[in-house]
Amino acid sequence: QVQLVESGGGSVRAGGSLRLSCVASGYRIDTLSTSCMGWFRQAPGKEPEGVAAIGAGPGGSLGYADSVKGRFTLSKDNAKNTLYLQMNNLQPEDTSMYYCAARTRGCTWNPTLLRSDYNYWGQGTQVTVSS
């Protein structure tokens, strides 16, 4: 049974940093056909937003939303079966619940930020940024 468990959220002041982790169980994130993963976020009253994603392959092509480019970095530790999101220079508009997602069907080299492309989701971790 696939499970994704996020951690690392918290409250920081603007300009601060956080690193989110997503531990996967029930499958291997380094298997070519199931290695696509992503981070999404949703703030109260707003539509969900794709933040960062990694495509298939040993290197894994990366994709980022324009709103986080240059500030957020997605990475994987295959040995730990864990996905990370390093978030620097956080701003109040980054305040959201952050979710980890896995795409175990139709995984390709192209990273996708479409929610409908992912079939497994974690429970989320809250990030709050104060000004």
Coordinates of C-alpha atoms in Angstrom, one line a residue:
Q1 CA 0.0 0.0 0.0
V2 CA 1.5 3.3 -1.1
Q3 CA 1.8 6.0 1.6
L4 CA 3.3 9.4 1.5
V5 CA 4.0 11.2 4.8
E6 CA 5.1 14.9 4.8
S7 CA 6.9 16.7 7.5
G8 CA 9.0 19.8 8.0
G9 CA 6.3 22.5 7.9
G10 CA 6.1 25.3 10.5
S11 CA 6.0 29.0 11.1
V12 CA 8.7 31.3 9.9
R13 CA 9.2 35.0 9.3
A14 CA 9.5 36.4 5.8
G15 CA 12.9 35.7 4.3
G16 CA 13.3 32.5 6.3
S17 CA 13.7 28.9 5.1
L18 CA 12.1 25.5 5.6
R19 CA 12.8 22.1 4.2
L20 CA 9.8 19.8 3.7
S21 CA 10.3 16.0 3.5
C22 CA 8.0 13.4 2.1
V23 CA 8.7 9.8 3.0
A24 CA 7.3 7.2 0.6
S25 CA 6.4 3.7 1.6
G26 CA 4.9 0.8 -0.3
Y27 CA 6.9 1.4 -3.5
R28 CA 10.3 2.6 -4.6
I29 CA 10.6 6.2 -5.8
D30 CA 13.7 5.3 -7.9
T31 CA 11.9 2.8 -10.1
L32 CA 11.7 4.4 -13.5
S33 CA 8.0 3.9 -14.1
T34 CA 7.1 5.3 -10.6
S35 CA 9.7 8.0 -10.0
C36 CA 7.5 11.0 -10.9
M37 CA 6.7 13.1 -7.9
G38 CA 5.6 16.6 -7.0
W39 CA 4.8 19.2 -4.4
F40 CA 1.5 21.1 -4.4
R41 CA 0.0 23.6 -2.1
Q42 CA -3.4 25.0 -1.3
A43 CA -4.2 28.1 0.7
P44 CA -7.6 28.6 2.3
G45 CA -10.0 29.9 -0.3
K46 CA -7.6 29.4 -3.2
E47 CA -7.2 26.9 -5.9
P48 CA -4.5 24.2 -5.5
E49 CA -1.2 25.1 -7.1
G50 CA 1.5 22.8 -8.4
V51 CA 4.8 24.0 -6.9
A52 CA 7.6 21.7 -8.1
A53 CA 7.8 18.3 -9.8
I54 CA 10.4 15.8 -11.0
G55 CA 10.1 13.5 -14.0
A56 CA 11.3 10.0 -14.6
G57 CA 14.8 8.9 -15.0
P58 CA 18.0 8.8 -12.9
G59 CA 18.5 12.5 -13.2
G60 CA 14.9 13.4 -13.2
S61 CA 13.9 16.6 -15.1
L62 CA 12.7 19.3 -12.8
G63 CA 9.8 21.8 -13.1
Y64 CA 8.8 24.7 -11.0
A65 CA 5.9 27.1 -10.8
D66 CA 7.0 30.6 -11.8
S67 CA 6.0 31.9 -8.3
V68 CA 8.8 29.8 -6.7
K69 CA 11.5 29.6 -9.3
G70 CA 14.9 30.6 -7.8
R71 CA 13.6 30.1 -4.3
F72 CA 12.4 26.5 -4.0
T73 CA 14.5 23.4 -4.9
L74 CA 13.1 19.9 -5.2
S75 CA 15.4 16.9 -4.6
K76 CA 15.2 13.2 -3.9
D77 CA 17.1 10.8 -1.8
N78 CA 16.5 7.4 -3.3
A79 CA 18.3 5.6 -0.5
K80 CA 15.9 7.1 2.0
N81 CA 12.9 6.8 -0.4
T82 CA 12.3 10.5 0.4
L83 CA 11.4 13.6 -1.6
Y84 CA 12.4 17.1 -0.3
L85 CA 11.4 20.6 -1.0
Q86 CA 13.9 23.2 0.1
M87 CA 12.2 26.6 0.5
N88 CA 14.3 29.7 0.8
N89 CA 13.3 33.4 1.0
L90 CA 9.8 32.5 2.1
Q91 CA 7.1 35.1 1.7
P92 CA 3.7 35.5 3.3
E93 CA 2.1 34.5 0.0
D94 CA 3.8 31.1 0.4
T95 CA 1.6 30.3 3.4
S96 CA -0.3 27.2 2.5
M97 CA -0.8 23.5 3.2
Y98 CA 1.8 21.7 1.2
Y99 CA 1.2 18.2 -0.2
C100 CA 3.5 15.6 -1.6
A101 CA 2.2 13.6 -4.6
A102 CA 3.3 10.5 -6.5
R103 CA 2.5 9.6 -10.1
T104 CA 2.8 5.8 -10.5
R105 CA 0.9 5.6 -13.8
G106 CA 2.0 7.3 -17.0
C107 CA 5.2 8.6 -15.5
T108 CA 7.4 10.2 -18.2
W109 CA 10.6 12.3 -18.3
N110 CA 8.5 15.4 -18.4
P111 CA 7.7 16.8 -14.9
T112 CA 4.1 17.8 -14.6
L113 CA 2.4 20.3 -12.2
L114 CA -1.1 19.0 -13.1
R115 CA -2.9 17.6 -10.1
S116 CA -4.9 15.2 -12.2
D117 CA -1.6 13.5 -13.3
Y118 CA -0.9 12.2 -9.8
N119 CA -2.6 9.3 -8.1
Y120 CA -1.2 9.2 -4.6
W121 CA -1.2 12.1 -2.1
G122 CA 0.0 12.7 1.4
Q123 CA -1.9 14.4 4.2
G124 CA 0.0 17.6 4.0
T125 CA 2.1 19.8 6.2
Q126 CA 1.3 23.4 7.0
V127 CA 3.7 26.3 6.2
T128 CA 2.9 29.7 7.7
V129 CA 5.0 32.8 6.8
S130 CA 4.6 36.0 8.7
S131 CA 5.7 39.4 7.5

